[in-house]
CSV table of C-alpha atoms in Angstrom, one decimal:
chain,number,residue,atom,x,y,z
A,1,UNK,CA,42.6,8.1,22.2
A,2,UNK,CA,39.2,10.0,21.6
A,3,UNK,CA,40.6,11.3,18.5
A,4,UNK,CA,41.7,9.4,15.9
A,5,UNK,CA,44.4,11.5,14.5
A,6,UNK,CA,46.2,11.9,17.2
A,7,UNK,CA,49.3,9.8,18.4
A,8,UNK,CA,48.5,9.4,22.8
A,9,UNK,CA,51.8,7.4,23.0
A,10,UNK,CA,54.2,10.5,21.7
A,11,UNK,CA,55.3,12.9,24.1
A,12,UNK,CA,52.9,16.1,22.2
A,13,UNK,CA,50.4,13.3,21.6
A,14,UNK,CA,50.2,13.0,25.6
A,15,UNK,CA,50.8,16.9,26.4
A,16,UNK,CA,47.2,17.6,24.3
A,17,UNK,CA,45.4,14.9,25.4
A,18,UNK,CA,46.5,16.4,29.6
A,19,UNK,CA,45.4,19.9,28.1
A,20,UNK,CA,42.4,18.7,26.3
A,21,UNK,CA,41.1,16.8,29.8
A,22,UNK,CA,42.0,19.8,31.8
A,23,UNK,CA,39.5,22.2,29.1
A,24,UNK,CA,36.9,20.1,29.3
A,25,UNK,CA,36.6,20.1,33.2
A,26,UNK,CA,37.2,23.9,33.0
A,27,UNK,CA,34.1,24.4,30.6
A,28,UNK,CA,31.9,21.6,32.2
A,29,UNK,CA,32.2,23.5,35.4
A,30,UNK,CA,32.1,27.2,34.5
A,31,UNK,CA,30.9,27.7,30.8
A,32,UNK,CA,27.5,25.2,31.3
A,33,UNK,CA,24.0,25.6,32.4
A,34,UNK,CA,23.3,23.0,35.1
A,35,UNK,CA,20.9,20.9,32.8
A,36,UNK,CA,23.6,21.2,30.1
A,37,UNK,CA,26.4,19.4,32.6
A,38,UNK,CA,24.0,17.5,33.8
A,39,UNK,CA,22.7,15.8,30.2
A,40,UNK,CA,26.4,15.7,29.3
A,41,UNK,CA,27.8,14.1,32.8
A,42,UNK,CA,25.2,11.6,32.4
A,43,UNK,CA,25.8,10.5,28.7
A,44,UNK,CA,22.7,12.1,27.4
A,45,UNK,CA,24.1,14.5,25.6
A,46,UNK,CA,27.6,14.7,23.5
A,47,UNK,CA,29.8,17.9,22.8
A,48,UNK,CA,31.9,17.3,20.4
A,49,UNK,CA,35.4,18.8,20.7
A,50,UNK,CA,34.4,20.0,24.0
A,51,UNK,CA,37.9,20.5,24.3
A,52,UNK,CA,38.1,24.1,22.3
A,53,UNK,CA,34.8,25.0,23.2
A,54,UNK,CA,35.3,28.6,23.3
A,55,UNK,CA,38.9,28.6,21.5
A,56,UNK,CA,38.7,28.7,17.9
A,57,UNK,CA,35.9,27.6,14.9
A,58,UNK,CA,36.1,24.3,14.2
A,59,UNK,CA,36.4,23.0,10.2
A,60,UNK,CA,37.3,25.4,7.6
A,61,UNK,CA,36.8,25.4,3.6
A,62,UNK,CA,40.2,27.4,2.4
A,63,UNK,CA,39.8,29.2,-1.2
A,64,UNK,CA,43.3,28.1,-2.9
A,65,UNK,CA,42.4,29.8,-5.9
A,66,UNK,CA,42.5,33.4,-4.2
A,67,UNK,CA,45.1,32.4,-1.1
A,68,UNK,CA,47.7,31.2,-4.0
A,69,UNK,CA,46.9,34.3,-6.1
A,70,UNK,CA,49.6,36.9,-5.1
A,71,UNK,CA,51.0,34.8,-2.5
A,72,UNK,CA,49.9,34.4,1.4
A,73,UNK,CA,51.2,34.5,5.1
A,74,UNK,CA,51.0,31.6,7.1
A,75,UNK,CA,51.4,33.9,10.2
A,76,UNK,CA,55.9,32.3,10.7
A,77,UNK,CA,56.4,34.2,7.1
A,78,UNK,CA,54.9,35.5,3.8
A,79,UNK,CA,54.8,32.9,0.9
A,80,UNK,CA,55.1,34.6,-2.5
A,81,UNK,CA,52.8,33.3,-5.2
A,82,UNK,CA,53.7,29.7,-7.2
A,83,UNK,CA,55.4,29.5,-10.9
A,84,UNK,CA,55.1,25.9,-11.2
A,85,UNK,CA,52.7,23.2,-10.4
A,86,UNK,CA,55.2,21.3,-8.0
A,87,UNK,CA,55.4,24.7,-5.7
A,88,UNK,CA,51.2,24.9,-5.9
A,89,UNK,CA,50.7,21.7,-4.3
A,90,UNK,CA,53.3,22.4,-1.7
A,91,UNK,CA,51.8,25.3,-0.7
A,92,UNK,CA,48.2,24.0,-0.6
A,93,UNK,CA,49.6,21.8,2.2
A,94,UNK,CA,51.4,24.3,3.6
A,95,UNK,CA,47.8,26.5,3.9
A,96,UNK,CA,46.4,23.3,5.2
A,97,UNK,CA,48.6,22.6,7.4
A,98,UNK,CA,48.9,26.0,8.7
A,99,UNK,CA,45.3,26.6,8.8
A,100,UNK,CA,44.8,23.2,11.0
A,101,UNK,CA,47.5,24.8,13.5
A,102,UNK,CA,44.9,27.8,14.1
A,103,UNK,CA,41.9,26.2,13.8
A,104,UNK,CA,40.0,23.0,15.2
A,105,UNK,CA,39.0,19.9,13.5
A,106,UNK,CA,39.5,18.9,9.6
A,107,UNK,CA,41.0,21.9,6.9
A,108,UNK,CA,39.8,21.2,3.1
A,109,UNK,CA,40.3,22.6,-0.3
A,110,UNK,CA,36.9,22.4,-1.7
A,111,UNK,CA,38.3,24.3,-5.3
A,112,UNK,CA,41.5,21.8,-5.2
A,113,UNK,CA,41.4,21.3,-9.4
A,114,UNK,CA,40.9,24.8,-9.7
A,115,UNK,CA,43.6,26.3,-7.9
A,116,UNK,CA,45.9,23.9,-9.2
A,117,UNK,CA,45.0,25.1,-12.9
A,118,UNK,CA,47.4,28.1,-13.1
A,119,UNK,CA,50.2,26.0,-12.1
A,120,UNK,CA,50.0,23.8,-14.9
A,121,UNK,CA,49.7,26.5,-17.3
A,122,UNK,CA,53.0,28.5,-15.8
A,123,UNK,CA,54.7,25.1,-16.3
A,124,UNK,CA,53.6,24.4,-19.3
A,125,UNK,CA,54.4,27.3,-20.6
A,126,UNK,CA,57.7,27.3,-19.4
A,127,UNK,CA,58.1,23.8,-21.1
A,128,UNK,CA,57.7,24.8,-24.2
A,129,UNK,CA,59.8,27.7,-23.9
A,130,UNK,CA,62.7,24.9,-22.6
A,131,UNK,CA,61.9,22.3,-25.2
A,132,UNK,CA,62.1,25.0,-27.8
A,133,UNK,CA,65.4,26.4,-27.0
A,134,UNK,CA,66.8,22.9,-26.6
A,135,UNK,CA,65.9,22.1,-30.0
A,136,UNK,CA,67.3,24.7,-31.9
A,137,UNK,CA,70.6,23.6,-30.9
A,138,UNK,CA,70.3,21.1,-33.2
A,139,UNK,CA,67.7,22.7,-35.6
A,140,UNK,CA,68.8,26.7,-35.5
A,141,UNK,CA,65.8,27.5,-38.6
A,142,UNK,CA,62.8,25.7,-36.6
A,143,UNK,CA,60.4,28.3,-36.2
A,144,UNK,CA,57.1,26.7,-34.8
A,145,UNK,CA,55.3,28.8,-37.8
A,146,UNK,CA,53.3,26.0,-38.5
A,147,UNK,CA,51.8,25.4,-35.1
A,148,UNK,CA,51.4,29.6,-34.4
A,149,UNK,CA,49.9,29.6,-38.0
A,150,UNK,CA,51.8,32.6,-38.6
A,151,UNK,CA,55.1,33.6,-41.3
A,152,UNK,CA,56.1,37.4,-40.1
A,153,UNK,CA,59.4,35.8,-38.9
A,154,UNK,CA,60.3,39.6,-38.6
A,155,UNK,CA,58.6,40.6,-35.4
A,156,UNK,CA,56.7,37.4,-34.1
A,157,UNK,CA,59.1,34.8,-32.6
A,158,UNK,CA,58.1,31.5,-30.8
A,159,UNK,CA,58.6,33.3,-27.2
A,160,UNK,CA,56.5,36.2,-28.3
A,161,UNK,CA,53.8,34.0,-28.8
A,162,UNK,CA,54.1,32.0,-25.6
A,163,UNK,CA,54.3,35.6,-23.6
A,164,UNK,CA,51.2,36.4,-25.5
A,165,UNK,CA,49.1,33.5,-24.6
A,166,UNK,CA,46.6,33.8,-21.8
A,167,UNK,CA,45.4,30.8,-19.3
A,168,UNK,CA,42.4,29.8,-21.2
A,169,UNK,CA,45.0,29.9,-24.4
A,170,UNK,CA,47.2,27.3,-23.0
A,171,UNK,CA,44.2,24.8,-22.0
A,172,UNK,CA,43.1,25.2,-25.6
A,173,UNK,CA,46.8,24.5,-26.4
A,174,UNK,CA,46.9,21.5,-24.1
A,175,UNK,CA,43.6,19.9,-25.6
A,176,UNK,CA,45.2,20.4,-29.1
A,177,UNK,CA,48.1,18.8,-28.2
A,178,UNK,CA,46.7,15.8,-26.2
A,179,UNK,CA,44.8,15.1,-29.4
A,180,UNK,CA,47.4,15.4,-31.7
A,181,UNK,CA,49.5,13.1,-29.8
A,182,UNK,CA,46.8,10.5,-29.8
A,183,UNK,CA,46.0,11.1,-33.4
A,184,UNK,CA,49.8,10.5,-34.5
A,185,UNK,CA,50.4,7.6,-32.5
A,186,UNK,CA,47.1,5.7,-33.2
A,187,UNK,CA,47.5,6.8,-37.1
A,188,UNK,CA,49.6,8.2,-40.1
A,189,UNK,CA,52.0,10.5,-38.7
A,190,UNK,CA,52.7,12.2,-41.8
A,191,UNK,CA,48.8,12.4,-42.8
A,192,UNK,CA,47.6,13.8,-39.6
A,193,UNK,CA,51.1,16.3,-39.4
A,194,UNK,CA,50.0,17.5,-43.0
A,195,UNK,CA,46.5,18.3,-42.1
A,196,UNK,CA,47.5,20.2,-39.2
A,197,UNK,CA,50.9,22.2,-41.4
A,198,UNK,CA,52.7,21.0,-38.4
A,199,UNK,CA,56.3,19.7,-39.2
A,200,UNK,CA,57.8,16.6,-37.9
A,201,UNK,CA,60.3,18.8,-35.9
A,202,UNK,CA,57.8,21.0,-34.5
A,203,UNK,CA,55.7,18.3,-33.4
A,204,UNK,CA,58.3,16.8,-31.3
A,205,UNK,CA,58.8,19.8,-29.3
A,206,UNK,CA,54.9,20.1,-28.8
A,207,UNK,CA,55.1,16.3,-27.5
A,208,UNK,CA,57.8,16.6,-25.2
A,209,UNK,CA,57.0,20.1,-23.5
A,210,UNK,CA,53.0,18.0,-23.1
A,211,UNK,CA,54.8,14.9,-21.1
A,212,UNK,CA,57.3,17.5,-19.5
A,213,UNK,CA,54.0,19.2,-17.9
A,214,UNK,CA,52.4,15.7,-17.3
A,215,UNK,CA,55.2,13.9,-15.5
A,216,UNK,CA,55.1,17.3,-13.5
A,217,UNK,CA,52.2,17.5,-12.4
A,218,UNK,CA,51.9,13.3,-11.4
A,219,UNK,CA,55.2,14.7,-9.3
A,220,UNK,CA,53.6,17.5,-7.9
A,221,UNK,CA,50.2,15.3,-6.5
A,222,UNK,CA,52.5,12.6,-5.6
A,223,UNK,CA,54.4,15.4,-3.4
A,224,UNK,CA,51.1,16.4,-2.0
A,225,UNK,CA,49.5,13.5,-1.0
A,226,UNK,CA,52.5,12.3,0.7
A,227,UNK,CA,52.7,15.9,2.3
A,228,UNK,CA,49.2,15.5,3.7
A,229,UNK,CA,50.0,12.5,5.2
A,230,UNK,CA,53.4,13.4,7.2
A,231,UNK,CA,53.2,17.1,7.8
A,232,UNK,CA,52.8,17.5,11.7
A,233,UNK,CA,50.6,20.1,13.5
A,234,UNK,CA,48.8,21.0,16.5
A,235,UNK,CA,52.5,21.0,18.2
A,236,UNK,CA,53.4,17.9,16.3
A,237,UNK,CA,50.4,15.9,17.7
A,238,UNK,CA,48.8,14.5,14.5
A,239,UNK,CA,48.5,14.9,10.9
A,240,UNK,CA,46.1,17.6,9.2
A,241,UNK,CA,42.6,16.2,8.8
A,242,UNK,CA,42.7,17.5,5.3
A,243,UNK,CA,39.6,16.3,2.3
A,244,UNK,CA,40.1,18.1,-1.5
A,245,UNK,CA,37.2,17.9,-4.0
A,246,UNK,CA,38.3,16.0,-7.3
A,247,UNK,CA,36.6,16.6,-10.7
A,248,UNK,CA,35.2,19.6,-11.0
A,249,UNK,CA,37.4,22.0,-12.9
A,250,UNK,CA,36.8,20.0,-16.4
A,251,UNK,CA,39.4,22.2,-18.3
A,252,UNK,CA,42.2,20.5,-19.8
A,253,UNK,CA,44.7,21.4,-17.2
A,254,UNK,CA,42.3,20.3,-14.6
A,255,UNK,CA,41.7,17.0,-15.4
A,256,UNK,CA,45.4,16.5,-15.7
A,257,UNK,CA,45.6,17.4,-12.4
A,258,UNK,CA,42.3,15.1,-11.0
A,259,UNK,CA,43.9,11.9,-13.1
A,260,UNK,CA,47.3,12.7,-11.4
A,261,UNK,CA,45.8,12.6,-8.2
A,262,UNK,CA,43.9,9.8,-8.5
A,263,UNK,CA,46.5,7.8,-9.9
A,264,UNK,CA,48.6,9.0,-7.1
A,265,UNK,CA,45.8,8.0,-4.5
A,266,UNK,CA,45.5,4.7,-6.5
A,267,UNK,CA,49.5,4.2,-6.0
């Protein structure tokens, strides 16, 4: 019962603590200068995780933002890289709870907001795409000129511009939106929709292709913290010791993702 984490009463629980017991013995008596075993024998002295004294590193900070990039190998099989926010939070489990397999004590994500970021934009992007196409089975002439603030119906279609947009062009996008929504709802619909030469139509995709990516990504942190609380490792002995940062990627998408995850942790 030293450490916390781990279950003594389950069958793996029991098999680490016997291996851990028979480490330490082996390193107090043959990796230790005598006044080293001595101060430790007597209580003097503490060693923490004595038990992989000369195994592994103990604690690691993993970089999400360049391990999701491209995709990763857990060392069982290769992980290609996320398209949606739902699959970037399983796999930053997944690369913690790999990671805590190879490694001793506690694996964190100290860029957590960040390397979520590009999963909100992929499915946010693929939102509006889906809402679009939706809608114009029931309006075939919607356009979304007035949101892309452009007429050459000729060779510039909705999905052009999508395909055209680049990360920091979706946060901007998302900002917009966000405060469109809350003008609208808190105001004159058709005032604020006129100012902005956005139709009623085309604001209803924007709205529902926002929530779409907000529902997902409250889904995708719910999926993670109840991955970082079940997923087993070290042989099924414990739960990852696992911390994330919260709060410091202040673009659009990333504050969807901190108030997602604290509403989750709240939950």
């Amino acid at each position: 019962r030293d450490n916390g984490n781990i279950d003594g009463d389950t069958a793996m629980g029991t098999m680490l603590q016997m291996g851990s017991n028979v480490a330490k013995t082996y390193y107090v008596n043959n990796m230790m200068s005598n006044d080293i075993k001595e101060a430790y024998l007597s209580g003097h002295i503490h060693i923490h995780d004595l038990d992989f004294y000369s195994l592994t590193v103990t604690c690691c900070q993993i970089d999400c933002v360049k391990l999701l990039k491209g995709g990763f190998n857990t060392g069982h099989g290769y992980l290609r890289e996320p398209n949606s926010i739902g699959s970037y939070a399983t796999l930053a489990a997944i690369a913690i709870q790999s990671d805590q397999n190879d490694c001793h004590g506690g694996q964190s994500i100290p860029n957590f907001d960040y390397s979520m970021a590009p999963g909100v934009y992929k499915s946010f992007k693929k939102a509006l795409k889906d809402r679009y196409t939706k809608a114009l089975d029931f309006i075939p002439d919607l356009t979304m000129f007035g949101f892309m603030n452009t007429s050459d119906e000729e060779s510039f279609s909705f999905y052009d511009y999508l395909n055209s947009l680049s990360d920091n062009d979706l946060d901007n996008m998302l900002g917009y939106i966000s405060n469109l929504i809350t003008e609208v709802e808190n105001g004159d619909s058709d005032y604020y929709l006129n100012i902005e030469h956005i139709t009623k139509d085309e604001f209803k995709v924007l709205k529902q292709a926002y929530e779409d990516v907000e529902h997902q990504t409250f889904q995708a942190m719910e999926g993670f913290v109840a991955n970082l609380n079940t997923l087993h490792s070290r042989a099924g002995g414990q739960v990852p010791f696992s911390s994330i940062n919260l709060g410091t990627d202040i673009s659009n998408a990333g504050r969807m993702v901190t108030k997602a995850l604290l509403l989750n942790i709240k939950a």
